[in-house]
Amino acid sequence: MKFICDGLTLSEAVMKVSKACAVRTTAPVMECIKISTLQDEITLLATDGELSIQKSVKAEILESGEICIPGKLFADFLSKLTDEEVCISTAEKGMAISYRDSGTSMQTIRAEEFPEINLEIGENYFVMKQGVLKKIIAQTTFCCAQDDARPVLKGCLMEFGDHLETVALDGYRLALCNAGIISKSGEKSIICPARTLSEIAKTLTEDEKEITLYTQGGMLMVKSDGMVIVSRLYQGEFIRKENVIPSSFSTYVTFRRDELIASVERAAILIRGDKNNLITLEIDAASVTVSSVSEFGKVAESVSAQTEGVELKISMNAKFLLDSLRALEEEEIVISFNGAISPFILQNKQKKENLYLILPVRNAS
């Protein structure tokens, strides 16, 4: 195999594909990017068994062939050659990278050892605007679990009906977001890994352009911006949102979103690094006080709000509150409570399609 390609073009493509390379695996080929030549382009493919990413770029093909090269190493090296034209060639002992009057060699693995990836996925499809999908991904994935205790919670439940409803939760907070779809081949629920959705979002650059998601046999495929992303879907029972989200509340507080964000950010500074990262809202008929206490000092400031219902004092994780506030969009938001130890929800004041639920924290003080 031998080809010549612009260094910047190749580097950008390799960097994107390398996101699917496995880390800390007993199978070295899973840490590799497979490079294959076509008529006037090369195809880069990587997989870790759950997520696969393929991208093709234009190149001058001098000799056809295919090979596997360690992905992260290849990506890091090419990132230093973005101003060069590079020539990639293979020999018996590996791969040679030539640029200017210099050259580097890297060890390779035979392409035959790379696993087969099924790109023929298309039994069901869902069509959306790119901007809509990108937005709903940003509004939900931050609530997905990070650990492996319950793998299914590392993904988002996506239910396609007349619209798309997406749910994410990690045991301490929940996101529920709705978005419009253009067309579909049938109603279907899937649980898509948050990591996959994040990689898809990075390819969505034209908000008004349509994007199609294909599913089949527990797999998802998306084609966008010259890339193909294939992912396994999680299987299992997802927590039912109806069992988590309260149906009524005893206290409703309307805030100006930017003002509350600024106040919580200031209160969070003194508790930075604390295990529970706690701030407290003290709500009475006339005002709301945002406070935090640590060994470094105390913050207590009044925030303008309109309160309806029972007075209360409630503590919560500052980061969880800020994440949800930043995901909302309207100038005014409503937080609904059911006492100091029950879950509370945040929503836009006008458009109620999306909500965020947070579990409070018992505060000994």
CSV table of C-alpha atoms in Angstrom, one decimal, residues 41 43 74 111 118 298 342:
chain,number,residue,atom,x,y,z
A,41,GLU,CA,-9.4,7.8,-1.5
A,43,THR,CA,-10.9,4.5,4.3
A,74,PHE,CA,-0.8,7.5,14.6
A,111,ALA,CA,-5.5,-6.2,8.3
A,118,ASN,CA,-21.5,-4.7,9.6
A,298,LYS,CA,-19.7,31.3,53.8
A,342,SER,CA,-38.2,14.8,47.9
